[in-house]
Coordinates of C-alpha atoms in Angstrom, one line a residue:
X981 CA 150.8 120.7 141.8
X982 CA 150.0 117.6 143.9
X983 CA 150.6 117.6 147.6
X984 CA 151.9 114.0 147.7
X985 CA 154.6 112.0 149.3
X986 CA 156.8 110.3 146.7
X987 CA 157.1 107.2 148.8
X988 CA 153.4 106.8 149.2
X989 CA 153.0 107.1 145.5
X990 CA 155.1 104.0 145.1
X991 CA 152.4 102.1 147.1
X992 CA 154.6 101.1 150.0
X993 CA 156.4 102.6 153.0
X994 CA 160.0 102.1 151.8
X995 CA 161.4 100.3 154.8
X996 CA 163.3 97.1 155.2
X997 CA 160.2 95.1 156.0
X998 CA 158.4 96.4 153.0
X999 CA 161.0 95.4 150.5
X1000 CA 161.9 91.9 151.6
X1001 CA 161.3 89.2 149.1
X1002 CA 163.7 88.7 146.2
X1003 CA 166.2 91.0 147.7
X1004 CA 169.0 88.4 147.8
X1005 CA 168.4 86.6 144.6
X1006 CA 170.6 89.1 142.9
X1007 CA 173.2 89.3 145.7
X1008 CA 173.6 85.5 146.1
X1009 CA 176.8 84.2 144.5
X1010 CA 178.8 86.0 141.9
X1011 CA 177.3 86.8 138.5
X1012 CA 179.3 87.0 135.3
X1013 CA 179.6 90.7 134.4
X1014 CA 180.0 92.0 130.9
X1015 CA 183.4 93.1 129.7
X1016 CA 182.2 96.7 129.8
X1017 CA 181.1 96.3 133.4
X1018 CA 184.3 94.7 134.4
X1019 CA 186.3 97.5 132.8
X1020 CA 184.2 100.1 134.6
X1021 CA 184.7 98.3 137.9
X1022 CA 188.4 97.7 137.4
X1023 CA 189.9 101.1 138.6
X1024 CA 190.8 101.1 142.2
X1025 CA 188.4 103.5 144.0
X1026 CA 189.4 104.9 147.4
X1027 CA 187.0 105.8 150.2
X1028 CA 185.0 108.9 149.4
X1029 CA 185.3 112.0 151.7
X1030 CA 182.1 113.7 152.8
X1031 CA 182.0 117.3 151.6
X1032 CA 179.8 118.1 154.6
X1033 CA 182.5 116.8 157.0
X1034 CA 185.3 118.6 155.1
X1035 CA 183.5 121.9 155.2
X1036 CA 182.9 121.4 158.9
X1037 CA 186.6 120.8 159.6
X1038 CA 187.5 123.9 157.5
X1039 CA 185.2 126.0 159.6
X1040 CA 186.7 124.8 162.8
X1041 CA 190.3 125.1 161.6
X1042 CA 189.7 128.7 160.2
X1043 CA 188.1 129.8 163.4
X1044 CA 191.1 128.4 165.4
X1045 CA 193.5 130.1 163.0
X1046 CA 191.8 133.5 163.3
X1047 CA 191.8 133.2 167.1
X1048 CA 195.4 132.3 167.1
X1049 CA 196.4 135.3 165.0
X1050 CA 194.4 137.6 167.2
X1051 CA 196.0 136.3 170.4
X1052 CA 199.4 136.4 168.8
X1053 CA 199.0 140.1 167.9
X1054 CA 197.6 140.8 171.3
X1055 CA 200.5 139.1 173.2
X1056 CA 203.0 140.6 170.9
X1057 CA 201.9 144.3 171.1
X1058 CA 199.2 144.9 173.6
X1059 CA 200.0 142.6 176.6
X1060 CA 203.6 143.9 177.2
X1061 CA 202.3 147.5 177.4
X1062 CA 198.9 147.2 179.0
X1063 CA 198.8 143.8 180.6
X1064 CA 195.8 141.5 180.5
X1065 CA 192.6 143.1 179.1
X1066 CA 189.6 140.9 178.8
X1067 CA 187.9 143.1 176.1
X1068 CA 190.5 142.0 173.6
X1069 CA 189.8 138.3 174.4
X1070 CA 186.1 138.9 173.8
X1071 CA 186.8 140.8 170.6
X1072 CA 189.0 138.0 169.3
X1073 CA 186.3 135.4 170.1
X1074 CA 183.6 137.5 168.5
X1075 CA 185.6 138.2 165.3
X1076 CA 186.5 134.4 165.0
X1077 CA 182.8 133.5 165.2
X1078 CA 181.6 136.3 163.0
X1079 CA 184.2 135.5 160.4
X1080 CA 182.9 131.9 160.0
X1081 CA 179.3 133.3 159.7
X1082 CA 180.4 135.8 157.1
X1083 CA 182.3 133.2 155.1
X1084 CA 179.2 131.0 155.2
X1085 CA 177.2 133.9 153.9
X1086 CA 179.4 134.4 150.8
X1087 CA 179.4 130.6 150.2
X1088 CA 183.1 129.8 150.4
X1089 CA 182.5 126.7 152.5
X1090 CA 181.3 124.7 149.5
X1091 CA 183.5 122.2 147.7
X1092 CA 183.1 124.0 144.4
X1093 CA 184.5 127.2 146.1
X1094 CA 187.5 125.2 147.4
X1095 CA 188.2 124.3 143.8
X1096 CA 188.3 127.9 142.6
X1097 CA 191.1 129.7 144.4
X1098 CA 190.8 133.1 142.8
X1099 CA 187.0 133.5 143.2
X1100 CA 187.0 132.2 146.8
X1101 CA 190.0 134.4 147.8
X1102 CA 188.2 137.5 146.4
X1103 CA 185.1 136.6 148.5
X1104 CA 187.3 135.8 151.5
X1105 CA 189.0 139.3 151.3
X1106 CA 185.6 141.0 151.1
X1107 CA 184.0 139.1 154.0
X1108 CA 187.1 139.4 156.2
X1109 CA 187.3 143.1 155.7
X1110 CA 183.5 143.4 156.3
X1111 CA 183.9 141.6 159.6
X1112 CA 186.4 144.2 160.9
X1113 CA 184.3 147.1 159.7
X1114 CA 181.3 145.7 161.5
X1115 CA 183.3 145.1 164.6
X1116 CA 184.6 148.8 164.6
X1117 CA 181.1 150.1 163.8
X1118 CA 179.6 148.1 166.7
X1119 CA 182.2 149.4 169.1
X1120 CA 181.4 153.0 168.0
X1121 CA 177.6 152.6 167.9
X1122 CA 177.5 151.0 171.3
X1123 CA 179.7 153.8 172.7
X1124 CA 182.0 151.3 174.3
X1125 CA 184.7 153.2 176.2
X1126 CA 187.2 150.6 175.3
X1127 CA 189.5 151.9 172.6
X1128 CA 191.3 149.1 170.9
X1129 CA 194.9 149.5 169.7
X1130 CA 194.9 150.5 166.0
X1131 CA 198.2 148.6 165.6
X1132 CA 196.6 145.5 167.0
X1133 CA 193.6 145.9 164.7
X1134 CA 195.7 146.3 161.6
X1135 CA 198.0 143.5 162.7
X1136 CA 195.1 141.2 163.3
X1137 CA 193.4 142.1 160.0
X1138 CA 196.6 141.8 157.9
X1139 CA 198.0 138.7 159.7
X1140 CA 194.7 137.0 159.6
X1141 CA 194.3 137.7 155.9
X1142 CA 197.7 136.2 155.2
X1143 CA 197.1 133.1 157.2
X1144 CA 193.6 132.6 155.7
X1145 CA 195.0 133.0 152.1
X1146 CA 197.8 130.5 152.9
X1147 CA 195.4 128.0 154.4
X1148 CA 193.0 128.3 151.4
X1149 CA 195.9 127.7 149.1
X1150 CA 196.8 124.6 150.9
X1151 CA 193.1 123.5 150.9
X1152 CA 192.9 124.1 147.2
X1153 CA 195.9 121.8 146.6
X1154 CA 194.4 119.1 148.8
X1155 CA 191.0 119.3 147.2
X1156 CA 192.5 119.2 143.7
X1157 CA 194.4 116.0 144.7
X1158 CA 191.3 114.5 146.3
X1159 CA 189.4 115.2 143.1
X1160 CA 192.0 113.4 141.1
X1161 CA 191.8 110.4 143.4
X1162 CA 188.0 110.3 143.1
X1163 CA 187.5 111.0 146.8
X1164 CA 185.3 114.0 146.2
X1165 CA 183.2 112.6 143.3
X1166 CA 180.0 110.7 143.7
X1167 CA 180.3 107.6 141.5
X1168 CA 176.9 107.4 140.0
X1169 CA 174.9 104.7 138.1
X1170 CA 171.7 105.4 136.1
X1171 CA 169.1 102.7 136.3
X1172 CA 166.9 102.9 133.2
X1173 CA 168.0 103.7 129.7
X1174 CA 166.3 104.9 126.6
X1175 CA 165.2 108.5 126.1
X1176 CA 164.5 109.3 129.8
X1177 CA 168.0 107.9 130.7
X1178 CA 169.7 109.9 128.0
X1179 CA 167.9 113.1 129.0
X1180 CA 168.9 112.6 132.6
X1181 CA 172.6 112.0 131.7
X1182 CA 172.7 115.1 129.5
X1183 CA 171.1 117.2 132.3
X1184 CA 173.8 115.9 134.8
X1185 CA 176.6 116.6 132.3
X1186 CA 175.4 120.2 131.9
X1187 CA 175.8 120.9 135.6
X1188 CA 178.6 123.3 136.4
X1189 CA 181.0 122.2 139.1
X1190 CA 179.1 118.9 139.6
X1191 CA 180.6 116.2 141.8
X1192 CA 178.5 113.6 140.0
X1193 CA 180.5 111.2 137.8
X1194 CA 178.1 108.8 135.9
X1195 CA 180.0 105.6 135.1
X1196 CA 177.3 103.6 133.4
X1197 CA 173.7 102.6 132.8
X1198 CA 171.9 99.4 133.9
X1199 CA 168.5 98.4 132.5
X1200 CA 166.5 95.2 132.6
X1201 CA 165.0 95.8 129.2
X1202 CA 166.4 94.3 126.0
X1203 CA 168.5 96.2 123.5
X1204 CA 165.5 97.0 121.3
X1205 CA 163.8 99.0 124.0
X1206 CA 167.0 100.1 125.7
X1207 CA 170.0 100.5 123.4
X1208 CA 173.5 99.4 124.3
X1209 CA 174.6 103.0 124.7
X1210 CA 172.8 105.8 126.4
X1211 CA 174.0 109.4 126.5
X1212 CA 177.4 108.4 125.4
X1213 CA 177.7 105.7 128.1
X1214 CA 177.6 102.0 127.8
X1215 CA 174.8 99.8 129.2
X1216 CA 176.7 97.7 131.7
X1217 CA 174.0 95.1 132.3
X1218 CA 170.8 94.4 134.2
X1219 CA 169.8 95.4 137.7
X1220 CA 170.8 92.0 138.9
X1221 CA 174.2 92.6 137.4
X1222 CA 174.4 95.9 139.2
X1223 CA 174.2 94.3 142.6
X1224 CA 177.3 92.3 141.8
X1225 CA 178.9 95.4 140.2
X1226 CA 178.3 97.4 143.4
X1227 CA 180.1 94.7 145.4
X1228 CA 183.2 95.1 143.2
X1229 CA 183.6 98.9 143.0
X1230 CA 182.6 101.9 145.0
X1231 CA 179.2 103.3 144.0
X1232 CA 177.8 106.3 145.9
X1233 CA 174.6 107.1 144.1
X1234 CA 171.9 105.4 142.1
X1235 CA 169.4 107.5 140.1
X1236 CA 166.4 105.9 138.5
X1237 CA 165.4 107.5 135.2
X1238 CA 162.1 105.6 135.1
X1239 CA 158.9 107.6 135.2
X1240 CA 156.9 107.4 138.5
X1241 CA 154.1 105.8 136.6
X1242 CA 156.2 102.7 136.2
X1243 CA 155.4 101.7 139.7
X1244 CA 155.7 97.9 139.4
X1245 CA 159.1 98.1 137.6
X1246 CA 160.4 100.6 140.2
X1247 CA 159.3 98.4 143.1
X1248 CA 160.7 95.3 141.6
X1249 CA 164.1 97.0 141.1
X1250 CA 164.1 98.5 144.6
X1251 CA 163.5 95.1 146.1
X1252 CA 166.9 94.1 144.6
X1253 CA 168.8 97.3 145.3
X1254 CA 167.8 98.2 148.8
X1255 CA 170.4 95.8 150.2
X1256 CA 173.2 98.0 149.0
X1257 CA 174.9 100.8 151.0
X1258 CA 174.1 103.5 148.5
X1259 CA 171.9 106.6 148.1
X1260 CA 169.0 105.9 145.8
X1261 CA 167.1 108.7 144.1
X1262 CA 164.3 108.8 141.6
X1263 CA 164.7 111.4 138.9
X1264 CA 161.9 113.9 138.6
X1265 CA 163.7 115.6 135.6
X1266 CA 161.3 114.5 132.9
X1267 CA 158.2 113.6 135.0
X1268 CA 155.1 115.5 134.1
X1269 CA 153.7 114.8 137.6
X1270 CA 154.9 117.6 140.0
X1271 CA 155.1 117.5 143.8
X1272 CA 155.3 120.3 146.3
X1273 CA 158.8 121.9 146.2
X1274 CA 159.9 120.6 149.5
X1275 CA 159.4 117.0 148.3
X1276 CA 162.5 117.4 146.0
X1277 CA 166.2 117.4 146.7
X1278 CA 168.5 118.6 143.9
X1279 CA 171.6 117.3 142.2
X1280 CA 172.8 120.7 140.9
X1281 CA 169.6 121.9 139.2
X1282 CA 168.2 118.4 138.5
X1283 CA 165.3 117.6 140.8
X1284 CA 165.1 114.1 142.4
X1285 CA 163.0 112.3 144.9
X1286 CA 164.8 110.7 147.8
X1287 CA 164.1 107.0 148.1
X1288 CA 166.9 105.6 150.3
X1289 CA 169.9 107.1 152.0
X1290 CA 172.9 105.1 153.1
X1291 CA 172.3 104.3 156.8
X1292 CA 175.4 106.0 158.2
X1293 CA 176.9 109.0 156.4
X1294 CA 178.7 112.3 156.8
X1295 CA 179.1 113.3 160.5
X1296 CA 177.6 110.0 161.6
X1297 CA 180.5 108.2 160.1
X1298 CA 182.9 110.4 162.1
X1299 CA 181.0 110.0 165.3
X1300 CA 180.9 106.2 165.0
X1301 CA 184.6 106.1 164.1
X1302 CA 185.4 108.1 167.2
X1303 CA 183.1 105.9 169.3
X1304 CA 184.8 102.7 168.1
X1305 CA 188.3 104.0 168.6
X1306 CA 187.8 105.7 172.0
X1307 CA 185.3 103.3 173.7
X1308 CA 186.7 100.3 171.9
X1309 CA 190.3 101.3 173.0
X1310 CA 189.3 101.7 176.6
X1311 CA 187.5 98.4 176.6
X1312 CA 190.5 96.7 175.0
X1313 CA 192.8 98.1 177.8
X1314 CA 190.4 97.0 180.5
X1315 CA 190.1 93.5 178.9
X1316 CA 193.8 92.9 178.5
X1317 CA 194.3 91.1 181.9
X1318 CA 191.3 88.8 181.2
X1319 CA 192.6 88.1 177.6
X1320 CA 196.0 87.2 179.1
X1321 CA 194.3 84.7 181.5
X1322 CA 192.3 83.2 178.7
X1323 CA 195.3 82.9 176.5
X1324 CA 197.2 81.0 179.2
X1325 CA 194.3 78.7 179.9
X1326 CA 193.9 77.9 176.2
X1327 CA 197.6 77.1 175.9
X1328 CA 197.6 74.8 179.0
X1329 CA 194.4 73.1 177.9
X1330 CA 195.3 71.9 174.4
X1331 CA 198.0 72.2 171.8
X1332 CA 197.8 74.7 169.0
X1333 CA 197.6 78.5 168.5
X1334 CA 195.8 80.8 170.9
X1335 CA 194.0 82.8 168.3
X1336 CA 191.7 81.5 165.5
X1337 CA 191.1 83.5 162.3
X1338 CA 188.0 83.2 160.3
X1339 CA 186.7 84.7 157.1
X1340 CA 183.3 86.4 157.6
X1341 CA 181.1 88.8 155.7
X1342 CA 181.8 92.5 156.4
X1343 CA 180.6 95.8 155.1
X1344 CA 179.0 95.5 151.6
X1345 CA 179.7 91.7 151.6
X1346 CA 183.5 92.2 151.6
X1347 CA 185.2 89.2 153.2
X1348 CA 187.1 90.2 156.4
X1349 CA 189.3 88.2 158.7
X1350 CA 188.0 88.1 162.3
X1351 CA 190.0 87.2 165.3
X1352 CA 188.7 84.9 168.1
X1353 CA 190.2 82.8 170.9
X1354 CA 190.6 79.2 169.7
X1355 CA 187.8 77.2 171.3
X1356 CA 188.1 73.9 169.4
X1357 CA 190.8 71.3 169.1
X1358 CA 193.3 72.5 166.5
X1359 CA 192.7 69.5 164.1
X1360 CA 188.9 70.0 164.2
X1361 CA 188.7 73.8 163.7
X1362 CA 186.1 74.8 161.1
X1363 CA 187.2 78.0 159.5
X1364 CA 184.3 78.1 157.1
X1365 CA 181.6 77.1 159.6
X1366 CA 180.2 74.3 157.4
X1367 CA 178.9 72.8 160.6
X1368 CA 177.6 75.0 163.4
X1369 CA 178.7 74.2 167.0
X1370 CA 176.0 72.4 168.9
X1371 CA 175.5 71.5 172.6
X1372 CA 178.1 69.1 173.9
X1373 CA 180.0 69.4 170.6
X1374 CA 183.1 67.1 170.9
X1375 CA 185.2 69.5 168.8
X1376 CA 185.1 72.1 171.6
X1377 CA 187.8 72.0 174.3
X1378 CA 187.1 72.3 178.0
X1379 CA 188.3 75.9 178.1
X1380 CA 186.5 76.5 174.8
X1381 CA 183.2 75.5 176.3
X1382 CA 183.6 78.1 179.0
X1383 CA 184.8 81.0 176.8
X1384 CA 182.1 80.3 174.2
X1385 CA 179.3 80.3 176.8
X1386 CA 180.6 83.6 178.3
X1387 CA 181.5 85.1 174.9
X1388 CA 185.1 85.6 176.1
X1389 CA 186.2 84.0 172.8
X1390 CA 185.0 87.2 171.1
X1391 CA 187.3 89.6 173.0
X1392 CA 190.1 89.5 170.3
X1393 CA 187.7 91.2 168.0
X1394 CA 188.4 94.4 169.8
X1395 CA 191.7 94.3 167.9
X1396 CA 189.6 94.3 164.7
X1397 CA 187.7 97.4 166.0
X1398 CA 190.6 99.4 167.2
X1399 CA 193.5 98.5 164.9
X1400 CA 192.1 97.0 161.7
X1401 CA 188.8 99.0 161.5
X1402 CA 186.9 96.3 159.7
X1403 CA 184.6 95.7 162.6
X1404 CA 182.6 98.2 164.6
X1405 CA 182.0 98.0 168.4
X1406 CA 178.3 97.7 167.7
X1407 CA 176.6 96.4 164.6
X1408 CA 175.1 93.2 163.1
X1409 CA 177.3 90.2 164.1
X1410 CA 179.5 89.0 161.2
X1411 CA 178.6 85.5 160.0
X1412 CA 180.9 82.9 158.4
X1413 CA 180.4 82.5 154.7
X1414 CA 179.1 79.0 154.8
X1415 CA 177.0 79.3 158.0
X1416 CA 173.7 77.5 157.6
X1417 CA 170.3 77.2 159.3
X1418 CA 168.4 74.0 158.6
X1419 CA 170.9 73.1 155.9
X1420 CA 170.3 76.4 154.0
X1421 CA 172.8 79.2 153.7
X1422 CA 171.6 82.2 155.7
X1423 CA 170.9 84.3 152.6
X1424 CA 168.8 81.5 151.2
X1425 CA 166.9 81.1 154.5
X1426 CA 166.1 84.9 155.0
X1427 CA 165.0 87.3 152.3
X1428 CA 166.9 90.6 152.6
X1429 CA 169.7 88.9 154.6
X1430 CA 172.4 90.9 152.8
X1431 CA 170.8 94.2 153.8
X1432 CA 172.5 93.8 157.2
X1433 CA 175.8 94.4 155.5
X1434 CA 174.9 98.0 154.7
X1435 CA 176.9 98.9 157.8
X1436 CA 180.0 97.5 159.4
X1437 CA 179.5 94.3 161.5
X1438 CA 180.0 94.6 165.2
X1439 CA 181.3 92.8 168.3
X1440 CA 177.9 93.1 169.9
X1441 CA 174.5 94.2 168.6
X1442 CA 170.8 94.8 169.1
X1443 CA 170.0 91.2 168.4
X1444 CA 172.5 89.9 170.9
X1445 CA 171.2 92.0 173.9
X1446 CA 167.6 90.9 173.0
X1447 CA 168.4 87.2 173.5
X1448 CA 169.3 86.3 169.9
X1449 CA 172.9 85.1 170.4
X1450 CA 174.5 81.7 170.2
X1451 CA 173.3 78.9 167.9
X1452 CA 171.3 79.7 164.8
X1453 CA 170.3 76.2 163.8
X1454 CA 166.7 77.1 162.7
X1455 CA 165.3 79.5 160.1
X1456 CA 163.3 81.3 162.9
X1457 CA 166.5 82.1 164.8
X1458 CA 168.4 83.6 161.9
X1459 CA 165.2 85.4 160.8
X1460 CA 164.9 87.1 164.2
X1461 CA 168.5 88.1 164.2
X1462 CA 168.1 89.7 160.8
X1463 CA 165.0 91.6 161.9
X1464 CA 166.7 93.0 164.9
X1465 CA 169.8 93.9 162.8
X1466 CA 167.7 95.8 160.3
X1467 CA 165.9 97.6 163.1
X1468 CA 169.3 98.7 164.4
X1469 CA 170.4 99.9 161.0
X1470 CA 167.3 101.9 160.5
X1471 CA 167.3 103.5 163.9
X1472 CA 171.1 103.9 164.5
X1473 CA 172.4 106.6 166.8
X1474 CA 175.4 107.0 169.0
X1475 CA 173.2 106.9 172.1
X1476 CA 171.7 103.6 170.7
X1477 CA 175.3 102.2 170.4
X1478 CA 176.1 103.3 173.9
X1479 CA 172.9 101.7 175.3
X1480 CA 173.8 98.4 173.5
X1481 CA 177.3 98.4 174.9
X1482 CA 176.1 99.0 178.4
X1483 CA 173.4 96.3 178.2
X1484 CA 175.8 93.7 176.7
X1485 CA 177.2 92.4 180.0
X1486 CA 173.7 91.8 181.3
X1487 CA 172.8 89.9 178.1
X1488 CA 175.7 87.6 178.6
X1489 CA 174.1 86.3 181.8
X1490 CA 171.5 84.5 179.5
X1491 CA 173.7 81.9 177.9
X1492 CA 171.3 79.0 177.2
X1493 CA 171.8 79.2 173.4
X1494 CA 175.6 79.8 173.6
X1495 CA 177.8 76.7 173.6

């Protein structure tokens, strides 16, 4: 067994800078997909739920329910007769925490357990009863001179059991519906057909209670080397086709079935796929080369090597959502008086609407509608940004010149953050679809440009507070923006977001490129 790092084996550190070059050739424009690919992409796919987050919420809810039942039994029977007694409060808290630990030990906080009501309820009964036996034994062994009411104990045990069984029944119904809706399945694509691809697909199909749903195969090889069907699934196209396919439907996981020895092919494909917001894994199922055990992660029992993870996932998504709604909401409230003053000034300065709506690239290249204060004369507004605003641009109004220089025109995007949810407070700035640098579209001017769309765009960003805001008329300016955007994506954290928000007002003082 070799003590190797899978990424080093590929010959590169798999980072954004290592994989630029050719990354956007597949993403640029819309490719014509095959009928099979169009059919596979056609079903409406809802946003996936994270099993890790669901399990975390279940833990918290069950701990709260247990504590509630314990307190209800205490205030119903003990408190009227004995008054307040802190040992009961301590016991309730201890049993609540110990129950969650016991349920974790018997593995009933897994999605597959939520889908099996009888098995999980049998384990729940055993673990719940064991918790009370342990609590009674601890009280006896420690010789605590604090006899608890037997009626309270029985009421707590029986009432808690009923509440837990009811909550698990509701959870089972919810999980079953989410499975039907595809929210708890990982929509998976296999890259690489032939015998290795078929073996991988069969191994995935053999997994019990697997959340992986393989929807198709993509392969750059011709039909002689890679047949049109693999493991009962259709070959939907080439790797270039997959980039367009992933823009049209939700894809959660990509697994390469290619052997590690095909280093050049792997690297060429990764250069095309790293721009997508998906998890990328390399199958080790049929590879003869073996790494140390901790190098692998597992999909069921199928070993894989982690190549890329989506930048923000699981609890990070929840934290960023809360940050956007809470901090963004507070900023919106604070900005309302300023926004009202700007709106009045725009209305007095020139005819036309106060707000200006523009189509821009959002998460995963989706087109989103972004709000801004109108800064141009109404008959000269450029919704597609075919021509960037330049210094002393005659299309810009007097008020528009001031609000663009101070970035006050961007304040309505807080509505996008708080109410529409298609922008984040912090992230790469969204660009208009036809924006150009030196007469070239941004994705033509910068390799890997579309990788900045692996996260939601933001009102402010790392590039902006480092001086790269305003006009992007040269290739160097847009290149620098993308570099800072990719650094932000690869190093994201809530504290990083908070730092960027706090530094943004100081960055606005440097306005030489904003007009």
